[in-house]
Coordinates of C-alpha atoms in Angstrom, one line a residue:
T2 CA 169.1 169.0 113.7
N3 CA 170.8 167.2 116.6
K4 CA 167.4 166.7 118.3
F5 CA 165.9 165.3 115.2
L6 CA 168.7 162.9 114.5
F7 CA 168.6 161.7 118.1
W8 CA 164.8 161.2 117.8
F9 CA 165.2 159.3 114.5
A10 CA 167.9 157.1 115.9
C11 CA 165.7 156.2 118.9
L12 CA 163.0 155.0 116.5
E13 CA 165.4 152.9 114.5
S14 CA 167.7 151.5 117.2
P15 CA 167.0 148.2 119.0
A16 CA 165.9 148.5 122.6
M17 CA 168.8 148.4 125.1
E18 CA 168.8 145.8 127.8
E19 CA 167.0 146.9 131.0
P20 CA 168.8 146.5 134.4
K21 CA 168.0 143.1 135.8
E22 CA 166.4 143.6 139.2
N23 CA 163.6 141.8 141.1
F24 CA 160.1 143.3 141.1
E25 CA 158.7 144.2 144.4
E26 CA 155.9 141.9 145.6
N27 CA 153.2 144.6 145.2
S28 CA 154.1 145.5 141.7
T29 CA 151.3 145.3 139.2
P30 CA 151.7 143.2 136.1
H31 CA 151.8 146.2 133.7
C32 CA 154.3 148.2 135.8
P33 CA 157.7 148.9 134.2
P34 CA 160.8 147.3 135.7
S35 CA 162.7 148.9 138.5
N36 CA 165.5 151.3 137.6
R37 CA 166.5 152.3 141.1
G38 CA 170.1 151.2 140.6
I39 CA 170.7 153.9 137.9
N40 CA 173.5 156.4 138.7
M41 CA 172.1 159.9 138.1
P42 CA 174.6 162.6 137.1
S43 CA 175.1 165.8 139.0
E44 CA 173.4 169.1 138.2
G45 CA 176.5 170.5 136.5
S46 CA 177.2 167.5 134.2
F47 CA 174.9 168.5 131.3
N48 CA 177.3 170.5 129.1
S49 CA 175.6 169.8 125.7
M50 CA 172.6 168.4 124.0
N51 CA 174.7 165.2 123.3
S52 CA 175.2 164.7 127.1
L53 CA 171.4 165.1 127.6
N54 CA 170.7 162.5 125.0
N55 CA 173.3 160.1 126.3
H56 CA 171.8 160.4 129.8
A57 CA 168.4 159.5 128.3
H58 CA 169.9 156.2 127.4
N59 CA 171.7 155.8 130.7
D60 CA 168.5 155.9 132.8
G61 CA 166.6 153.3 130.7
L62 CA 164.4 155.8 128.8
H63 CA 165.5 155.0 125.2
E64 CA 162.6 156.8 123.6
V65 CA 162.8 159.9 125.7
S66 CA 164.7 163.1 124.7
R67 CA 166.1 165.4 127.4
L68 CA 165.1 169.1 127.1
T69 CA 166.7 172.4 127.8
F70 CA 165.1 174.7 130.4
G71 CA 163.6 177.0 127.8
T72 CA 162.2 174.1 125.7
S73 CA 160.7 172.5 128.8
I74 CA 158.8 175.7 129.5
I75 CA 157.6 176.1 125.9
M76 CA 156.4 172.5 125.8
L77 CA 154.6 173.0 129.1
C78 CA 152.9 176.2 127.8
N79 CA 152.0 174.5 124.6
I80 CA 150.3 171.5 126.2
M81 CA 148.2 174.0 128.2
I82 CA 147.3 176.4 125.4
G83 CA 145.2 174.3 123.1
S84 CA 141.7 174.9 121.8
G85 CA 140.7 176.0 125.3
I86 CA 142.1 179.5 124.8
L87 CA 139.5 180.1 122.1
N88 CA 136.7 179.6 124.6
Q89 CA 137.9 181.9 127.4
G90 CA 136.1 184.9 126.0
Q91 CA 132.8 183.0 126.6
V92 CA 133.9 182.1 130.1
F93 CA 134.2 185.9 130.9
S94 CA 130.9 186.5 129.2
D95 CA 129.1 183.9 131.2
A96 CA 130.9 183.9 134.6
G97 CA 131.8 187.6 134.7
I98 CA 135.2 189.3 135.0
I99 CA 135.5 188.9 138.8
G100 CA 134.0 185.4 138.7
T101 CA 136.5 184.3 136.0
T102 CA 139.4 185.9 137.8
V103 CA 138.5 183.9 140.9
L104 CA 138.3 180.8 138.8
Y105 CA 141.8 181.4 137.4
I106 CA 143.3 182.0 140.8
L107 CA 141.8 178.8 142.2
A108 CA 142.7 176.8 139.1
F109 CA 146.3 178.1 139.0
C110 CA 146.9 177.3 142.7
M111 CA 145.2 173.9 142.6
I112 CA 146.9 172.7 139.4
W113 CA 150.3 173.9 140.7
L114 CA 149.7 172.0 144.0
G115 CA 148.5 168.9 142.2
S116 CA 151.5 168.7 139.9
V117 CA 154.1 169.4 142.7
A118 CA 152.4 166.8 144.9
L119 CA 152.8 164.1 142.2
I120 CA 156.5 164.8 141.7
E121 CA 157.2 165.0 145.4
A122 CA 155.3 161.7 145.9
A123 CA 157.5 160.0 143.3
E124 CA 160.7 161.4 144.9
A125 CA 159.5 160.1 148.3
L126 CA 159.1 156.6 146.9
N127 CA 162.5 156.9 145.1
L128 CA 161.1 156.2 141.7
K129 CA 163.6 156.4 138.8
G130 CA 163.6 156.0 135.0
T131 CA 160.6 154.4 133.5
Q132 CA 158.9 154.3 137.0
L133 CA 158.3 158.0 136.7
D134 CA 154.8 157.6 135.4
F135 CA 151.4 158.7 136.7
S136 CA 149.9 155.2 136.5
Y137 CA 152.9 153.5 138.1
L138 CA 152.8 155.9 141.0
A139 CA 149.0 155.4 141.5
S140 CA 149.5 151.6 141.4
I141 CA 152.1 151.8 144.2
T142 CA 149.9 153.9 146.5
H143 CA 146.5 152.5 145.6
G144 CA 147.0 149.3 143.7
K145 CA 145.4 148.3 140.5
K146 CA 142.3 150.5 141.1
G147 CA 144.6 153.5 141.5
S148 CA 146.4 152.9 138.2
N149 CA 143.2 152.3 136.4
L150 CA 141.6 155.5 137.7
A151 CA 144.7 157.5 136.7
D152 CA 144.8 156.1 133.2
G153 CA 141.1 156.2 132.8
S154 CA 140.8 159.9 133.7
I155 CA 143.7 160.7 131.4
V156 CA 142.1 158.7 128.5
M157 CA 138.8 160.5 129.0
L158 CA 140.3 164.0 129.3
N159 CA 142.6 163.7 126.3
F160 CA 140.1 161.8 124.2
M161 CA 137.6 164.6 124.6
A162 CA 140.4 167.2 124.0
N163 CA 141.5 165.6 120.8
L164 CA 137.8 165.2 119.7
S165 CA 137.4 169.0 120.2
Y166 CA 140.5 169.7 118.1
I167 CA 139.4 167.6 115.2
L168 CA 135.9 169.0 115.4
L169 CA 137.3 172.5 115.4
I170 CA 139.7 171.8 112.5
S171 CA 137.0 170.4 110.3
T172 CA 134.4 173.1 110.9
L173 CA 136.9 175.9 110.5
A174 CA 138.3 174.5 107.3
S175 CA 134.8 173.9 106.0
S176 CA 133.7 177.5 106.6
L177 CA 136.9 178.8 104.9
L178 CA 136.5 176.6 101.8
Q179 CA 132.8 177.3 101.5
Y180 CA 133.4 181.1 101.7
W181 CA 136.2 181.0 99.1
S182 CA 134.3 178.8 96.6
G183 CA 130.8 180.2 97.3
N184 CA 129.5 176.6 97.3
E185 CA 128.0 175.3 100.5
T186 CA 126.6 172.1 99.1
L187 CA 129.7 170.4 97.7
I188 CA 130.6 167.3 99.8
L189 CA 134.3 168.1 99.5
F190 CA 133.7 171.2 101.6
K191 CA 131.5 169.5 104.3
P192 CA 132.9 169.2 107.9
Y193 CA 132.5 165.5 108.0
F194 CA 134.5 164.9 104.8
L195 CA 137.2 167.3 105.9
A196 CA 137.5 165.6 109.3
V197 CA 138.5 162.5 107.5
V198 CA 141.0 164.2 105.2
F199 CA 142.8 166.3 107.8
T200 CA 143.0 163.3 110.2
I201 CA 144.5 161.0 107.6
F202 CA 146.9 163.3 105.9
F203 CA 147.9 165.8 108.6
I204 CA 147.1 164.6 112.1
F205 CA 147.8 160.8 111.9
P206 CA 151.5 161.0 110.9
G207 CA 152.4 163.2 113.9
C208 CA 150.5 160.9 116.2
L209 CA 152.9 158.1 115.5
A210 CA 155.6 159.7 117.6
R211 CA 156.5 157.4 120.5
H212 CA 156.9 159.9 123.4
F213 CA 155.9 163.5 124.3
T214 CA 159.5 164.7 124.6
N215 CA 160.2 163.7 120.9
M216 CA 158.0 166.6 119.8
P217 CA 159.7 170.0 120.6
S218 CA 159.3 171.2 117.0
F219 CA 155.5 170.7 117.3
A220 CA 155.5 172.9 120.4
Y221 CA 157.5 175.7 118.7
M222 CA 155.2 175.7 115.7
G223 CA 152.0 175.5 117.7
L224 CA 153.0 178.2 120.2
T225 CA 154.0 180.5 117.3
C226 CA 150.5 180.2 115.7
T227 CA 148.8 180.7 119.1
T228 CA 150.8 183.9 119.6
L229 CA 149.7 185.2 116.2
V230 CA 146.0 184.4 117.0
M231 CA 146.3 186.3 120.3
L232 CA 147.7 189.3 118.4
V233 CA 144.6 189.2 116.1
V234 CA 142.3 189.3 119.1
F235 CA 144.3 192.0 120.9
I236 CA 144.7 194.3 117.9
Y237 CA 141.5 193.8 115.9
G238 CA 139.0 192.6 118.6
P239 CA 138.1 196.1 120.0
P240 CA 137.4 197.8 116.6
D241 CA 135.6 194.8 115.2
G242 CA 133.5 194.4 118.3
K243 CA 131.8 197.8 117.9
K244 CA 129.2 196.4 115.5
Y245 CA 128.3 193.6 118.0
R246 CA 128.1 195.3 121.4
A247 CA 125.6 198.0 122.5
M248 CA 127.2 201.2 123.8
D249 CA 125.2 201.0 127.0
E250 CA 125.6 197.2 127.5
T251 CA 126.4 196.3 131.1
I252 CA 129.7 194.4 131.7
V253 CA 129.0 191.2 133.6
M254 CA 131.1 191.1 136.8
W255 CA 129.9 188.0 138.6
D256 CA 127.5 185.1 138.0
W257 CA 127.6 182.3 140.6
G258 CA 125.6 179.8 138.5
Q259 CA 127.8 180.2 135.4
M260 CA 131.0 180.0 137.5
F261 CA 130.3 176.4 138.4
R262 CA 129.7 175.5 134.7
K263 CA 132.6 177.4 133.2
S264 CA 135.1 176.3 135.8
G265 CA 135.4 173.1 133.6
S266 CA 136.5 175.2 130.7
V267 CA 139.1 177.0 132.8
I268 CA 140.4 173.7 134.2
F269 CA 140.5 172.3 130.6
A270 CA 142.5 175.4 129.4
L271 CA 145.1 175.3 132.2
G272 CA 145.2 171.7 133.2
F273 CA 148.2 169.6 132.2
T274 CA 148.8 167.5 135.3
A275 CA 148.3 164.3 133.3
A276 CA 151.3 165.4 131.3
S277 CA 153.4 166.3 134.3
F278 CA 155.6 163.2 134.2
H279 CA 156.0 163.4 130.4
V280 CA 157.5 166.9 130.8
Y281 CA 159.4 166.0 134.0
L282 CA 161.2 163.1 132.2
G283 CA 162.6 165.6 129.8
I284 CA 163.9 168.3 132.2
S285 CA 167.5 168.4 133.4
P286 CA 168.5 168.1 136.1
R287 CA 165.5 166.0 137.0
N288 CA 164.6 167.0 140.5
V289 CA 161.8 168.7 142.5
K290 CA 163.5 172.1 142.6
E291 CA 164.0 172.3 138.9
W292 CA 160.4 171.0 138.3
K293 CA 158.9 173.7 140.6
K294 CA 160.8 176.4 138.6
T295 CA 159.7 175.0 135.2
L296 CA 156.2 174.5 136.4
T297 CA 155.7 177.9 137.9
L298 CA 157.0 179.8 134.8
G299 CA 155.2 177.6 132.4
L300 CA 151.9 177.7 134.2
F301 CA 152.2 181.5 134.7
F302 CA 152.8 182.2 131.0
G303 CA 150.1 179.8 129.9
A304 CA 147.5 181.2 132.3
A305 CA 148.4 184.8 131.4
A306 CA 147.9 184.0 127.7
C307 CA 144.5 182.4 128.2
Y308 CA 143.3 185.1 130.7
S309 CA 144.4 188.1 128.5
T310 CA 142.9 186.6 125.3
G311 CA 139.6 185.9 127.1
I312 CA 139.1 189.3 128.8
V313 CA 140.1 191.2 125.6
G314 CA 137.7 189.0 123.6
Y315 CA 134.8 189.5 126.0
L316 CA 135.3 193.3 126.4
S317 CA 135.4 193.5 122.6
F318 CA 132.2 191.5 121.8
R319 CA 130.4 191.5 125.2
S320 CA 127.2 189.3 125.2
A321 CA 127.8 188.4 121.5
T322 CA 131.0 186.6 122.4
S323 CA 131.0 183.2 120.7
G324 CA 132.1 179.8 122.1
N325 CA 134.9 180.1 119.6
I326 CA 136.2 183.7 119.6
L327 CA 137.2 183.5 115.9
D328 CA 133.5 183.2 115.0
N329 CA 133.2 186.8 116.0
F330 CA 135.5 188.0 113.2
D331 CA 134.8 188.2 109.5
G332 CA 136.5 189.2 106.3
V333 CA 140.2 188.7 105.5
L334 CA 141.2 189.0 109.1
A335 CA 139.0 186.1 110.2
Q336 CA 140.4 184.0 107.4
I337 CA 144.0 184.6 108.5
A338 CA 143.2 183.9 112.1
T339 CA 141.3 180.7 111.1
I340 CA 144.2 179.4 109.1
L341 CA 146.6 180.0 112.0
V342 CA 144.3 178.1 114.4
I343 CA 144.0 175.2 112.0
V344 CA 147.8 175.1 111.6
H345 CA 148.2 175.3 115.4
L346 CA 145.8 172.5 116.1
I347 CA 147.4 170.2 113.4
W348 CA 150.7 170.6 115.3
Y349 CA 149.1 170.5 118.8
T350 CA 146.8 167.5 118.5
P351 CA 149.5 164.9 118.2
M352 CA 151.1 166.1 121.5
E353 CA 147.8 165.5 123.4
F354 CA 147.2 162.3 121.5
V355 CA 150.6 160.8 122.5
I356 CA 149.6 161.2 126.2
L357 CA 146.2 159.7 125.5
R358 CA 147.7 156.6 123.8
H359 CA 150.3 156.2 126.5
S360 CA 147.6 155.8 129.2
F361 CA 145.4 153.7 126.9
F362 CA 148.2 151.1 126.5
Q363 CA 148.8 151.1 130.3
L364 CA 145.0 150.7 130.8
C365 CA 145.3 147.6 128.6
G366 CA 148.2 146.2 130.6
M367 CA 151.0 147.0 128.1
E368 CA 154.2 149.0 128.4
P369 CA 153.7 152.0 126.0
L370 CA 157.3 152.4 124.9
K371 CA 157.7 148.7 124.1
V372 CA 154.6 148.1 122.1
P373 CA 155.4 146.7 118.6
F374 CA 155.1 149.2 115.8
K375 CA 152.3 147.4 114.1
L376 CA 150.1 147.5 117.2
H377 CA 151.2 151.1 117.9
W378 CA 150.1 152.0 114.4
M379 CA 146.7 150.2 114.6
V380 CA 145.7 151.6 118.0
T381 CA 146.6 155.1 116.8
A382 CA 144.4 154.6 113.7
L383 CA 141.6 153.1 115.8
L384 CA 141.4 155.9 118.3
L385 CA 141.5 158.6 115.7
S386 CA 138.8 156.9 113.6
L387 CA 136.5 156.8 116.7
M388 CA 137.0 160.6 117.1
V389 CA 136.3 161.2 113.4
F390 CA 133.1 159.1 113.7
I391 CA 131.8 161.2 116.6
C392 CA 132.5 164.4 114.7
I393 CA 130.5 163.0 111.8
V394 CA 127.6 162.1 114.1
L395 CA 127.7 165.6 115.7
D396 CA 127.6 167.2 112.2
G397 CA 124.7 165.0 111.2
T398 CA 122.6 166.0 114.2
G399 CA 122.9 169.6 113.3
V400 CA 124.4 170.7 116.7
D401 CA 126.1 174.1 116.6
S402 CA 129.8 173.4 116.5
G403 CA 130.5 176.3 118.9
D404 CA 128.0 175.0 121.5
A405 CA 129.3 171.4 121.1
F406 CA 132.8 172.7 121.5
G407 CA 132.0 174.6 124.7
V408 CA 130.1 171.6 126.2
I409 CA 133.0 169.2 125.4
L410 CA 135.4 171.5 127.2
D411 CA 133.2 172.0 130.2
L412 CA 132.5 168.3 130.8
S413 CA 136.0 167.0 130.0
G414 CA 137.6 169.6 132.3
G415 CA 135.0 169.2 135.0
I416 CA 135.2 165.4 135.2
G417 CA 138.4 164.1 133.7
G418 CA 140.4 167.3 134.7
A419 CA 139.1 167.2 138.3
I420 CA 140.1 163.5 138.7
S421 CA 143.6 163.8 137.1
C422 CA 144.5 167.3 138.3
F423 CA 143.1 167.4 141.8
I424 CA 141.6 164.2 143.3
L425 CA 144.3 161.6 142.3
P426 CA 147.4 163.8 143.1
A427 CA 146.0 164.5 146.6
M428 CA 145.2 160.9 147.2
I429 CA 148.7 159.8 146.0
Y430 CA 150.6 162.3 148.0
R431 CA 148.8 161.6 151.3
R432 CA 149.5 157.9 150.9
A433 CA 153.2 158.4 149.8
K434 CA 154.1 161.1 152.3
S435 CA 151.5 161.0 155.2
D436 CA 153.7 163.4 157.2
G437 CA 154.7 165.7 154.3
Y438 CA 154.3 169.5 154.4
L439 CA 151.7 169.3 151.7
N440 CA 149.4 167.0 153.6
V441 CA 146.9 169.6 154.7
P442 CA 146.9 171.5 151.4
C443 CA 146.2 168.1 149.7
K444 CA 143.1 167.7 151.8
I445 CA 141.8 171.0 150.4
L446 CA 142.9 169.9 146.9
F447 CA 140.9 166.7 147.3
G448 CA 137.8 168.5 148.4
F449 CA 138.1 171.0 145.6
G450 CA 138.4 168.2 143.0
I451 CA 135.3 166.4 144.4
F452 CA 133.3 169.6 144.3
M453 CA 134.3 170.3 140.6
A454 CA 133.6 166.7 139.5
V455 CA 130.1 167.0 140.9
S456 CA 129.1 170.7 140.3
V457 CA 130.4 171.1 136.7
P458 CA 128.4 168.2 135.1
I459 CA 125.2 169.1 137.0
S460 CA 125.3 172.8 136.0
T461 CA 126.3 171.9 132.4
V462 CA 123.4 169.5 132.0
I463 CA 120.9 171.9 133.6
D464 CA 122.0 174.8 131.2
F465 CA 122.0 172.5 128.2
S466 CA 118.5 171.2 129.1
Y467 CA 117.2 174.7 129.2
G468 CA 118.8 175.5 125.9
E469 CA 121.4 177.9 127.3

């Protein structure tokens, strides 16, 4: 209740006056004002949620809620575990068990390195308050081009992510309603109609939240639904899979070609570097040591959830594993799991969307937390409408929703994820701390990102061209 009242008060209260300091000469026009004169409290000064909320006002972040350690980890896990977890069974099926395990180890290490590099670069430059932003940091180290690349990659990655969520919600809801009614021709049960209905009445209201840290209840609800879906796969996957898999079917252990393509899906499932500062702003105390602890635990739990769901799903259904693991289930069980996924995505989509809109506003040269509500509302409606339009086009072309879902994850993770999670963090750190202890690892991170950004799109296009 206290969190909710604080969030509501933030929406209604007038903006507090920012500290009046001069801009540095190299500041870009859209960069937020400096807050380096803010007095940060000591580690032991946070005795209650009220003190966290008061500190949010003291450092100039009037729309940002401070989070407890547990809530920070939950929100970090939730921003990782989106629709990507449903595709991990197919990753194992295509790339093999050993191949996928290698992909997970590489992705875990590189995503952890990229996120830590960003926060350490911000600390080296002594950024405070509203300056703790991916785009602002990129603008300091690489000018306007750097900030545009940061915001552009985040917009691309999160737009594709939200598109996949709306596509999944509409197709799953359509299959449920058609099964229950026995009517597959009624327009009310078509995916394109349901995409409009769910977006307007369920997704749009949540997307109006100003900042990522205002949405802990969304994370709790979303993660609860995800856990229940995982239990369905763990408990009912092996017995249900007997009718799909042949008894003598060989288990795929390694496929080099598919590893390149499916690495995009793994990066999509685990990647959250674009949201690093959004979570970092909410942790307390706000420092590198606390961030490393939160990051390591959140990334470990998120990766473990995706990996375990994927390998159990693959071993259950083998070569018949669908791009959306729920397509392999039928009957009452499938219906329950489908409802859980729909509910999860309804709660989850606004969290990704808030990050998308934040970078979109910065790409347009505006301060996201100070945009008038009317423009805030209109841009939210415009971006969601574009996603719905693409979903309608995909439905009209007759492309299989599972295939479209997999390709969207591969491409968005391979291109947008590689730029925002690997390439940019490496570039920013090496410019901010040229003599830092992560300088050599960041060279490896940069090379890994370039390789992913090139190899994933090429392998995806080749496979798609050959109808695979």
